PDB file of C-alpha atoms in Angstrom:
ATOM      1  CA  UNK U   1       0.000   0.000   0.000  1.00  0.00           C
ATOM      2  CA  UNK U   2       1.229   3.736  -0.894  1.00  0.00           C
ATOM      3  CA  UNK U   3       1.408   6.082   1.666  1.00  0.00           C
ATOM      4  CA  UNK U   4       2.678   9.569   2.032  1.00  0.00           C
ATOM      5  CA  UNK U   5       4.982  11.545   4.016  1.00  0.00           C
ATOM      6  CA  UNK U   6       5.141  15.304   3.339  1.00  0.00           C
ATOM      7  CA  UNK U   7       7.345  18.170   4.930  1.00  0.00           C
ATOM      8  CA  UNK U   8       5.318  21.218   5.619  1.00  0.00           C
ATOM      9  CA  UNK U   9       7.478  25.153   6.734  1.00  0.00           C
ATOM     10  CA  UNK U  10       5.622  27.379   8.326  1.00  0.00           C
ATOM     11  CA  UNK U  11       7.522  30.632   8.771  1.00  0.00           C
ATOM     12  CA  UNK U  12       7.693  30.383  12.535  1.00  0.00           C
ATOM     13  CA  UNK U  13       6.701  28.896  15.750  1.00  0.00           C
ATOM     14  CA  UNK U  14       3.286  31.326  15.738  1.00  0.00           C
ATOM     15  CA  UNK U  15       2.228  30.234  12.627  1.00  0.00           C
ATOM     16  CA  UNK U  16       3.342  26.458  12.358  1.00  0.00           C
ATOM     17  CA  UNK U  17       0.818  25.712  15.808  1.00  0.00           C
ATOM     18  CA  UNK U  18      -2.215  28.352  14.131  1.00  0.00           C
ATOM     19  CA  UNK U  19      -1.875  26.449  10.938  1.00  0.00           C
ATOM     20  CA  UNK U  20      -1.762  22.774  12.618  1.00  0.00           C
ATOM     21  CA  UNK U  21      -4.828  23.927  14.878  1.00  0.00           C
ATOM     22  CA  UNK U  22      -7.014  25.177  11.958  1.00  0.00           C
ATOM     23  CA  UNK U  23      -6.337  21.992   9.815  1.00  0.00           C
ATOM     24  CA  UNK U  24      -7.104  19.585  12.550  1.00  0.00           C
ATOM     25  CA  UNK U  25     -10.431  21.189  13.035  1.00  0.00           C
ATOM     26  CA  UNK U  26     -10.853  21.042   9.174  1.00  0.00           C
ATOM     27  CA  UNK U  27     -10.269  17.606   9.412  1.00  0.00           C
ATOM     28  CA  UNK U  28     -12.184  16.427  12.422  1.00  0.00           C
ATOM     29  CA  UNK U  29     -14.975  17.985  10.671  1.00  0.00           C
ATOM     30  CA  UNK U  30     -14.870  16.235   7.481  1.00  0.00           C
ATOM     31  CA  UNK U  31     -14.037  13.066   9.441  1.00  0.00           C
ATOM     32  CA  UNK U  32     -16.833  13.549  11.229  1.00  0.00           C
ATOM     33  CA  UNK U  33     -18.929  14.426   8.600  1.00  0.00           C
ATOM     34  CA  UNK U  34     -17.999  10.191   7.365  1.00  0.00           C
ATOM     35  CA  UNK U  35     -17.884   8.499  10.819  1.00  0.00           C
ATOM     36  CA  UNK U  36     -19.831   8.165  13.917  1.00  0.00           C
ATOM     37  CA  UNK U  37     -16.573   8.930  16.188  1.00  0.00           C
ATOM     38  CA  UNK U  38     -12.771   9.852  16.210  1.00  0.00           C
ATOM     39  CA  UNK U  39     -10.061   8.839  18.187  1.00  0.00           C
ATOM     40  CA  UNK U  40      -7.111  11.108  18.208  1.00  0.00           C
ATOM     41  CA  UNK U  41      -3.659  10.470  20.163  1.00  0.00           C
ATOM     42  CA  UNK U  42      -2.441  14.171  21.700  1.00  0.00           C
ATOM     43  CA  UNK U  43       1.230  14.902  22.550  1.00  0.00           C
ATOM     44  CA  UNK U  44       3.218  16.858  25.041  1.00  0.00           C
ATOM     45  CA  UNK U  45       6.022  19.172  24.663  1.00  0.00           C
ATOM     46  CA  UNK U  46       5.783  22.951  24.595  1.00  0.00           C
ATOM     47  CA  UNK U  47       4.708  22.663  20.540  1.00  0.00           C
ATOM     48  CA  UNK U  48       2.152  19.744  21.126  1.00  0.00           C
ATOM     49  CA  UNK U  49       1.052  22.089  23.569  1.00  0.00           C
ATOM     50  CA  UNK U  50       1.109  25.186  22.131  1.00  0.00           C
ATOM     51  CA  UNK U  51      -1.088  23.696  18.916  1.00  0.00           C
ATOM     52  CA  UNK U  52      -4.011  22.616  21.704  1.00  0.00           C
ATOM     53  CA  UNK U  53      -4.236  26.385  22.910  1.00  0.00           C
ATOM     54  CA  UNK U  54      -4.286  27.296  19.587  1.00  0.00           C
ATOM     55  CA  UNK U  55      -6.983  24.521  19.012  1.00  0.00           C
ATOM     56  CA  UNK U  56      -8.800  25.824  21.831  1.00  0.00           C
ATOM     57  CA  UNK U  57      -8.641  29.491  20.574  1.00  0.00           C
ATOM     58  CA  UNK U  58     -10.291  29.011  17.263  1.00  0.00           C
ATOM     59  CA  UNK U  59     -14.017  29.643  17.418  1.00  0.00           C
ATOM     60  CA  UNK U  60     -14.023  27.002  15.262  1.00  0.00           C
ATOM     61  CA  UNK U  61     -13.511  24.556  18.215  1.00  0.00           C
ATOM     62  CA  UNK U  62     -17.337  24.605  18.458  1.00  0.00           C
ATOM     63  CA  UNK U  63     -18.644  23.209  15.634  1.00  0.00           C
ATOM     64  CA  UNK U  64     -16.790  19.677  16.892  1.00  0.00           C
ATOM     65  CA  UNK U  65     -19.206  17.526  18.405  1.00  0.00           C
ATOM     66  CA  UNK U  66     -16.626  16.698  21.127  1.00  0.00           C
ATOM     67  CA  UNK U  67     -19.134  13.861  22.275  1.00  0.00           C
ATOM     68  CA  UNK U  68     -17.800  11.733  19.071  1.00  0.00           C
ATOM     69  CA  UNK U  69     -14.121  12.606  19.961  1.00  0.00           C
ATOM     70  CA  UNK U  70     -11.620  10.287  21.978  1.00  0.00           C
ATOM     71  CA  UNK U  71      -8.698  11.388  23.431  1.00  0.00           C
ATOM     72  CA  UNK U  72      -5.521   9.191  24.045  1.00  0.00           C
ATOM     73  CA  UNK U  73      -1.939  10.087  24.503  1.00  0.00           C
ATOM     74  CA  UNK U  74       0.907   8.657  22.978  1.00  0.00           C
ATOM     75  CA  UNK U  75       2.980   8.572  26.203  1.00  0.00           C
ATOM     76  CA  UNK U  76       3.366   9.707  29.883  1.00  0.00           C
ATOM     77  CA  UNK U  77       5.540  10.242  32.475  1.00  0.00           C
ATOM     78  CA  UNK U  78       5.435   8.409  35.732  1.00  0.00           C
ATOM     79  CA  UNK U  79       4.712  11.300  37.575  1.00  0.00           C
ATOM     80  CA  UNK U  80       1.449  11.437  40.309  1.00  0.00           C
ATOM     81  CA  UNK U  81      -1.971  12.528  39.265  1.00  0.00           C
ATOM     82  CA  UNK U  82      -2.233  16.246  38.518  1.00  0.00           C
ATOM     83  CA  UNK U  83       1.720  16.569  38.188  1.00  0.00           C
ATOM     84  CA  UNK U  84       2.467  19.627  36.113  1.00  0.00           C
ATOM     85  CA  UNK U  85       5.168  17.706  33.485  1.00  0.00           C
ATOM     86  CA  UNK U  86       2.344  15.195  32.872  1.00  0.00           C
ATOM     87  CA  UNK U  87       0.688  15.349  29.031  1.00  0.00           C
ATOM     88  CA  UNK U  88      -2.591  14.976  30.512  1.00  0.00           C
ATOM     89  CA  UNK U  89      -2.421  17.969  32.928  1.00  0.00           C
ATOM     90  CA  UNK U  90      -1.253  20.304  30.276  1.00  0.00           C
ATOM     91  CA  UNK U  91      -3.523  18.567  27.394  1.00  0.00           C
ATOM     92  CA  UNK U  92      -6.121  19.623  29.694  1.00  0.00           C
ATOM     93  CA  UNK U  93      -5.270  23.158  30.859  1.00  0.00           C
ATOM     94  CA  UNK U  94      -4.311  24.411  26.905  1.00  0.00           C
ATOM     95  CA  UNK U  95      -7.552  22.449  25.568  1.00  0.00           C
ATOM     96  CA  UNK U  96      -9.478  19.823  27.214  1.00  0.00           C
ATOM     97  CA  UNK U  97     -10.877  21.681  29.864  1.00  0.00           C
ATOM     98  CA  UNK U  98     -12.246  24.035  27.617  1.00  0.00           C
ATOM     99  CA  UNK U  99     -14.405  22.053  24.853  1.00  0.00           C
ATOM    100  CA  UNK U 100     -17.375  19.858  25.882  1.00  0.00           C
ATOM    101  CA  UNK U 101     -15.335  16.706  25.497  1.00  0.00           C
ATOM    102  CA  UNK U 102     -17.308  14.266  27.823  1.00  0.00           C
ATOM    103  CA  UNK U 103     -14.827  12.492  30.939  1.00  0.00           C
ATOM    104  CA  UNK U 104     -15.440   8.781  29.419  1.00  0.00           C
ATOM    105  CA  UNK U 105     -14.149   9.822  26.401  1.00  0.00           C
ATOM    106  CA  UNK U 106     -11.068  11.060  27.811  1.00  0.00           C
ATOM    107  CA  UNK U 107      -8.065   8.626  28.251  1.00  0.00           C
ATOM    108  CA  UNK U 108      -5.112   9.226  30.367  1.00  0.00           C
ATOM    109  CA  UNK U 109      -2.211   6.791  31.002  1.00  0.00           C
ATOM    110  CA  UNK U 110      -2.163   5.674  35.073  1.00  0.00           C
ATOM    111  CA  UNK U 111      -0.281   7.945  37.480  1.00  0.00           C
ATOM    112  CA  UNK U 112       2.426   7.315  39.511  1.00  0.00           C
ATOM    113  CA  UNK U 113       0.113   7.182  43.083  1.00  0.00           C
ATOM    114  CA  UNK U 114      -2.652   5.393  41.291  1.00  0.00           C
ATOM    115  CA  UNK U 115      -1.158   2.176  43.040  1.00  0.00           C
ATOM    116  CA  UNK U 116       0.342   0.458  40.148  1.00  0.00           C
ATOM    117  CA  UNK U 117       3.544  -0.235  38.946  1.00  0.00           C
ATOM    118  CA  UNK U 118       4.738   0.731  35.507  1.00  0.00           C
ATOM    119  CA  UNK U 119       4.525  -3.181  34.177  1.00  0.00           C
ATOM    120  CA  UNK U 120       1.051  -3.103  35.399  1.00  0.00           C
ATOM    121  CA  UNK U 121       0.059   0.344  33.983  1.00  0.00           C
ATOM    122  CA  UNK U 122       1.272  -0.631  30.447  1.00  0.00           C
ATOM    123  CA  UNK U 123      -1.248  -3.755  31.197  1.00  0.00           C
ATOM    124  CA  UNK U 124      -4.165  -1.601  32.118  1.00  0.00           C
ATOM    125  CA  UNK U 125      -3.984   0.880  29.178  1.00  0.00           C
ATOM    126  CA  UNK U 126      -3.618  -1.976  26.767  1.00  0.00           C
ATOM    127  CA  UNK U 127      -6.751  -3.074  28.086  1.00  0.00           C
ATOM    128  CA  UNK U 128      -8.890   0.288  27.949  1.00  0.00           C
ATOM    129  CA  UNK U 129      -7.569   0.715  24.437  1.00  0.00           C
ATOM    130  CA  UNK U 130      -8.589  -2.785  23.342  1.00  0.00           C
ATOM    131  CA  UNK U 131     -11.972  -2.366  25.069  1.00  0.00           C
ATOM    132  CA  UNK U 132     -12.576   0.744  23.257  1.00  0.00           C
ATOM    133  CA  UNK U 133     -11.865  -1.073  20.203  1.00  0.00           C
ATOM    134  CA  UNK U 134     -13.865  -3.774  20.436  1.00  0.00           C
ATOM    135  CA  UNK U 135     -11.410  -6.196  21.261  1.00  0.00           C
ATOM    136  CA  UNK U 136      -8.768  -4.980  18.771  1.00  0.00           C
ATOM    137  CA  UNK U 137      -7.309  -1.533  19.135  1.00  0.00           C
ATOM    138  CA  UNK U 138      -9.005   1.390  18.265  1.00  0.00           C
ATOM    139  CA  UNK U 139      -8.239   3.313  14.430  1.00  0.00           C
ATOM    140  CA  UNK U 140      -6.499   6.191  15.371  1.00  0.00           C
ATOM    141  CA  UNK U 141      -7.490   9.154  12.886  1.00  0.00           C
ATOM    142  CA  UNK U 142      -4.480  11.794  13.804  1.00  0.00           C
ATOM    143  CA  UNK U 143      -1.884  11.006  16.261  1.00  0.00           C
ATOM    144  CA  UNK U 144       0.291  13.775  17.088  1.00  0.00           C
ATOM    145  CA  UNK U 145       4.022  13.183  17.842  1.00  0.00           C
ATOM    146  CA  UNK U 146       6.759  15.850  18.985  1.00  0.00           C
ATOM    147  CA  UNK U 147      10.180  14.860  17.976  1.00  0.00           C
ATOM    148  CA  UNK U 148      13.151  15.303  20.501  1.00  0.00           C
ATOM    149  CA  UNK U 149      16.978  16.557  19.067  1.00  0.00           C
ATOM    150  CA  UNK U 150      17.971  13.477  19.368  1.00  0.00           C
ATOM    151  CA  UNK U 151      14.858  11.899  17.359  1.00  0.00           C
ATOM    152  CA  UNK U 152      13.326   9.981  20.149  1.00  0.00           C
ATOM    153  CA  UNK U 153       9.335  10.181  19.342  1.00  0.00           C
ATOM    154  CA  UNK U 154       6.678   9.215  22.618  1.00  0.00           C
ATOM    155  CA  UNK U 155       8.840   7.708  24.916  1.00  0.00           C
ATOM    156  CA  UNK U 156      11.111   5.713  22.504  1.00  0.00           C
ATOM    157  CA  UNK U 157      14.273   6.935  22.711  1.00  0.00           C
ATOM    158  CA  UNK U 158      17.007   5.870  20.319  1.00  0.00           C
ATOM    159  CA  UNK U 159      19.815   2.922  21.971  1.00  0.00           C
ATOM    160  CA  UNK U 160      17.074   1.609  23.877  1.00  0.00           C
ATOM    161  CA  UNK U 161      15.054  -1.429  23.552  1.00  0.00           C
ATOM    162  CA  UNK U 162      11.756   0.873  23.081  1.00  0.00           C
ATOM    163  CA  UNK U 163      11.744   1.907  19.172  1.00  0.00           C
ATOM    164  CA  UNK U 164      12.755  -2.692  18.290  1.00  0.00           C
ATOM    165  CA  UNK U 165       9.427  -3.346  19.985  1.00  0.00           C
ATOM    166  CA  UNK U 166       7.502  -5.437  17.064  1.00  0.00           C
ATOM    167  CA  UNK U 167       3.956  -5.633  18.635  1.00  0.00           C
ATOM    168  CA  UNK U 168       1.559  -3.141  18.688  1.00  0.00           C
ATOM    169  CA  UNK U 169       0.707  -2.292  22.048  1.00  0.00           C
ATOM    170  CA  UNK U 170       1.639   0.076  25.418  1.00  0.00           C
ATOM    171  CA  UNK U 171       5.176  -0.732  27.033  1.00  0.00           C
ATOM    172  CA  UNK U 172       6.533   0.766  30.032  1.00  0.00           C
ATOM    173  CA  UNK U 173      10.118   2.554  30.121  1.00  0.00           C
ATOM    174  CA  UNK U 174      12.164   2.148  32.846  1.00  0.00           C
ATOM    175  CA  UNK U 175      15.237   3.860  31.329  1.00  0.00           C
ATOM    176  CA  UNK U 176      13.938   7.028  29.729  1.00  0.00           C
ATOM    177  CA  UNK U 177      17.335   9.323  29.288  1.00  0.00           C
ATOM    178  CA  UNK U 178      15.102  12.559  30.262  1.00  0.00           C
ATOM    179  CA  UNK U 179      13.875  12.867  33.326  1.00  0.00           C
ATOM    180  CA  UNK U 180      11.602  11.032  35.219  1.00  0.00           C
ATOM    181  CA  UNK U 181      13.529   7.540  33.822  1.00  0.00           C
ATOM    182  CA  UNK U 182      10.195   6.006  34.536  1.00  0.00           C
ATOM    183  CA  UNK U 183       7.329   5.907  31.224  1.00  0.00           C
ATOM    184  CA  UNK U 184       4.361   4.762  29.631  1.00  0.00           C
ATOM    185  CA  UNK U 185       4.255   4.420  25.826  1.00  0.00           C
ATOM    186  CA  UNK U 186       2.749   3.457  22.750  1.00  0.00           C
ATOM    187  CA  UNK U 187       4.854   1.048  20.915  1.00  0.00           C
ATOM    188  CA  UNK U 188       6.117   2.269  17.076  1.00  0.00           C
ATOM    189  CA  UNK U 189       3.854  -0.467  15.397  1.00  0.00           C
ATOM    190  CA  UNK U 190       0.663   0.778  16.934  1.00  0.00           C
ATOM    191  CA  UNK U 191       1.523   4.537  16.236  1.00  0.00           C
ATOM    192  CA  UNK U 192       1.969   3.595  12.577  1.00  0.00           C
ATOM    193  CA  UNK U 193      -1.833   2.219  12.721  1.00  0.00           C
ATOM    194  CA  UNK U 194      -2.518   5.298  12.795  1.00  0.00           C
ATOM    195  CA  UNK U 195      -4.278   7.082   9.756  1.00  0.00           C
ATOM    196  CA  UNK U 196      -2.671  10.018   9.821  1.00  0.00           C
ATOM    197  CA  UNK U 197       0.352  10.962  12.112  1.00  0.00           C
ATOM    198  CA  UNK U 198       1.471  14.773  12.267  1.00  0.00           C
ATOM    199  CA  UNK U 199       4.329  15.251  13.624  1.00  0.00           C
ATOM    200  CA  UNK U 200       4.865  18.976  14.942  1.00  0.00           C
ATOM    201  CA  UNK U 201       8.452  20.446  15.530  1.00  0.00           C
ATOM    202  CA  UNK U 202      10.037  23.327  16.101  1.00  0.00           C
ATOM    203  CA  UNK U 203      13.802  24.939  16.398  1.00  0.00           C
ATOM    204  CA  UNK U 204      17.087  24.641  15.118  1.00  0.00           C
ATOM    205  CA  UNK U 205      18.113  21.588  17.574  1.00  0.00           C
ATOM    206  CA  UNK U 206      15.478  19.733  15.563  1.00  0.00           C
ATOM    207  CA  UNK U 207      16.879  20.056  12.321  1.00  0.00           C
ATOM    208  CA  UNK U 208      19.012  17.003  12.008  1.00  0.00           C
ATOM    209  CA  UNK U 209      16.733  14.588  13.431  1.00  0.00           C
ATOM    210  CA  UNK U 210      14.207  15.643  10.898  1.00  0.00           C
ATOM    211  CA  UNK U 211      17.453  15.468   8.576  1.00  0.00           C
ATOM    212  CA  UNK U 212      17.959  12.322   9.703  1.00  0.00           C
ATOM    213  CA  UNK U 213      14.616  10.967   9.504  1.00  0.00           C
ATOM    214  CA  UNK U 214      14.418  11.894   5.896  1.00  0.00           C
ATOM    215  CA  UNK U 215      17.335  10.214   4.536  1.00  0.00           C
ATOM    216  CA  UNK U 216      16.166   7.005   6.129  1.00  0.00           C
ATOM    217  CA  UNK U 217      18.151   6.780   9.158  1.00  0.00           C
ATOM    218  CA  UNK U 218      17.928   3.163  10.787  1.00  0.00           C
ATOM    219  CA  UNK U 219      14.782   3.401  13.491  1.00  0.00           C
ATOM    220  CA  UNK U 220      17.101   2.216  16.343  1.00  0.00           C
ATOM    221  CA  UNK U 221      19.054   5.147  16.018  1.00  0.00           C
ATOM    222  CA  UNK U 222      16.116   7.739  14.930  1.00  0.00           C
ATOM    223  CA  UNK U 223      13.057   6.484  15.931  1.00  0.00           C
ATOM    224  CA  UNK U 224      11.250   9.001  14.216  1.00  0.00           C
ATOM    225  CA  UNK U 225      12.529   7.594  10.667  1.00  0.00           C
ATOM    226  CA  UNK U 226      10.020   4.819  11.168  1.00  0.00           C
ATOM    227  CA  UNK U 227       6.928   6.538  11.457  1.00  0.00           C
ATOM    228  CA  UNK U 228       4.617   6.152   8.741  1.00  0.00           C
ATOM    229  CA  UNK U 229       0.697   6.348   9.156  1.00  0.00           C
ATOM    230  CA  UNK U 230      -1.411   4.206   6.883  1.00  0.00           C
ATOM    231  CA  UNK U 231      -2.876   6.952   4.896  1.00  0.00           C
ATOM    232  CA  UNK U 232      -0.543  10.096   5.218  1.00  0.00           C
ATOM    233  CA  UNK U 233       2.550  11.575   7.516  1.00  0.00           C
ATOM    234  CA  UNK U 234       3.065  15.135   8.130  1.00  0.00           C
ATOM    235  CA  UNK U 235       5.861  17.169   9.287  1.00  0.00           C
ATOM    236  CA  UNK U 236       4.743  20.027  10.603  1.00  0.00           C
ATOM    237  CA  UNK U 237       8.079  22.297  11.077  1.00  0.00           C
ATOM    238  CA  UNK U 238       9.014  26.219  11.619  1.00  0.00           C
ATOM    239  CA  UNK U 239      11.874  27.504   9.418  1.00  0.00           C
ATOM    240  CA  UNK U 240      14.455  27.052  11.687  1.00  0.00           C
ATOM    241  CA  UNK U 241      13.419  23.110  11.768  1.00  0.00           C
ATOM    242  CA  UNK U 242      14.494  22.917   8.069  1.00  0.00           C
ATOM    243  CA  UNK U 243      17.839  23.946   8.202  1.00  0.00           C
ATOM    244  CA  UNK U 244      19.377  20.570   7.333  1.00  0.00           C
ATOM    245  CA  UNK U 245      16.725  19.804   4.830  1.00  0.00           C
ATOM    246  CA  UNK U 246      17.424  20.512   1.081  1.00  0.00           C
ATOM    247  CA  UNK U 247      16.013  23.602  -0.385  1.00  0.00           C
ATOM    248  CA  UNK U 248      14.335  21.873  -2.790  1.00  0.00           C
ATOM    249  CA  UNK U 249      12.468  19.591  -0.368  1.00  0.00           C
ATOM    250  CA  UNK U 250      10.835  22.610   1.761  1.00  0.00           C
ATOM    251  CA  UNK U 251       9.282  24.394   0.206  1.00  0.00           C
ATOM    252  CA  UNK U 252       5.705  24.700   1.749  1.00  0.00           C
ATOM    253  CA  UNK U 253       3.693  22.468  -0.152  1.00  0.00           C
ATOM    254  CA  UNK U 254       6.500  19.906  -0.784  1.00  0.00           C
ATOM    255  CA  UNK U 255       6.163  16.023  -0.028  1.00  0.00           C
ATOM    256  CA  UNK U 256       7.534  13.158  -0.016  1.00  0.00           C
ATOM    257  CA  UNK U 257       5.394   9.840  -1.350  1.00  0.00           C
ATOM    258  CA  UNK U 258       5.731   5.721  -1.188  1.00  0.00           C
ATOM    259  CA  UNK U 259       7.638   3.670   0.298  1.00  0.00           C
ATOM    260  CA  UNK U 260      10.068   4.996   3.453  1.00  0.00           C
ATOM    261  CA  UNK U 261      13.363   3.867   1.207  1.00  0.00           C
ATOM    262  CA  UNK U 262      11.929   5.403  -1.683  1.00  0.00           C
ATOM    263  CA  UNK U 263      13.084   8.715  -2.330  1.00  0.00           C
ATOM    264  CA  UNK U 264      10.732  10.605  -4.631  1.00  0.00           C
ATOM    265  CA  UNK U 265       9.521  13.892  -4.000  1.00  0.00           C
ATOM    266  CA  UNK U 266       6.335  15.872  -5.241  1.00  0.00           C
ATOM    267  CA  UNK U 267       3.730  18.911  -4.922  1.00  0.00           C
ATOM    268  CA  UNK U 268       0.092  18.635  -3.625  1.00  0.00           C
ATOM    269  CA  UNK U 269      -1.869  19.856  -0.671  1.00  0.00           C
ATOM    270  CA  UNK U 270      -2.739  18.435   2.127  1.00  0.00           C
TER     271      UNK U 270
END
């Protein structure tokens, strides 16, 4: 099956989050428009979260019908309920809290005091996302993924046994080499279930990973060189985050289509 990955500039930070949050609202409400419900994956990081305020801001936030809408995350630290460097806590402070997205449909990773530990956490969010499925996991219609400097995407970092897992499914990190060392995440097979999978970065210290990503970098190494939704991937990047990409490959409406060690590159829209 042909799928696509595209590179997207926006001229900065500002716009790159504005432009992300007014196409995901286009989208939900085409999607929408097709499906009874939605199931998105959210992100942290300050441009994952930056995007959801801008999300939030847009008056168009209200013609969602946030009852259809699920809300997973891609990964977690192992940080107590209500922790300030948890995804969820900021997910819901720039957005969540502010739409009329209804509790149950809301779906957080366990915290640290919820009296787990992180083997059994993985377990019990394996389980909620299989029984939302139906016994299989659920579609995911947009994931959204930061990407670290050093190309680590969710909580698989590269040189560690997270990014080789070859099961779909939720693993727990012991070793994470950013703080807290303890993590929940998605495994790379499950994100690439995934429909579509934006991935939204910003600054110079991301340019080589992206770099990287794009000239088919081994996934042990980059993680983020083996992502590849089943309908479309997007790089969502600032100016500054194309630095180490050729000119000819950036400009705005540039992508890239096939197969990951194919290298062709075309023009369409999104």
């Amino acid at each position: 099956m042909t799928t696509e990955r595209r590179v997207l500039v926006h001229a900065d930070r500002a716009a790159l989050a504005g432009s992300v949050a007014a196409r995901f609202l286009t989208k939900m409400i085409d999607l929408l428009d097709e499906q009874d419900e939605a199931h998105i994956v959210l992100t942290g990081g300050s441009v994952g979260i930056e995007v959801l305020a801008a999300i939030a801001a847009l008056p168009a936030r209200d013609q969602i019908d946030w009852s259809r809408v699920h809300a997973w995350w891609g990964d977690e630290r192992w940080v107590p309920t209500g922790h300030a460097d948890r995804n969820e806590h900021q997910a819901r402070d720039a957005l969540l809290d502010r739409i009329a997205m209804p509790a149950s449909n809301i779906h957080p990773f366990p915290a640290s005091d919820e009296g787990l530990d992180l083997e059994a956490a993985a377990q019990r969010y394996r389980e909620e996302l299989l029984a939302a499925g139906g016994g299989d996991f659920p579609t995911f219609a947009i994931t959204f993924l930061g990407v670290g400097p050093d190309g680590h995407i969710a909580s698989l970092f590269p040189e560690r046994d997270g990014p080789r897992v070859a099961e779909p499914g939720v693993i727990a990190v012991h070793d994470s080499p950013k703080p807290p060392p303890g993590r929940l995440t998605l495994t790379l097979p499950l994100i690439n279930q995934s429909e579509r999978i934006w991935l939204v970065l910003a600054g110079a210290d991301k340019a080589a990973a992206l770099g990287l990503a794009l000239a088919g970098a081994a996934v042990a190494d980059v993680p983020v060189g083996g992502v590849l939704g089943t309908k479309r991937t997007v790089f969502f990047i600032d100016d500054e985050a194309s630095s180490e990409v050729p000119e000819s490959l950036i400009a705005p409406t540039s992508y890239w289509t096939g197969a990951m060690d194919q290298a062709e590159w075309t023009v369409g829209e999104d």
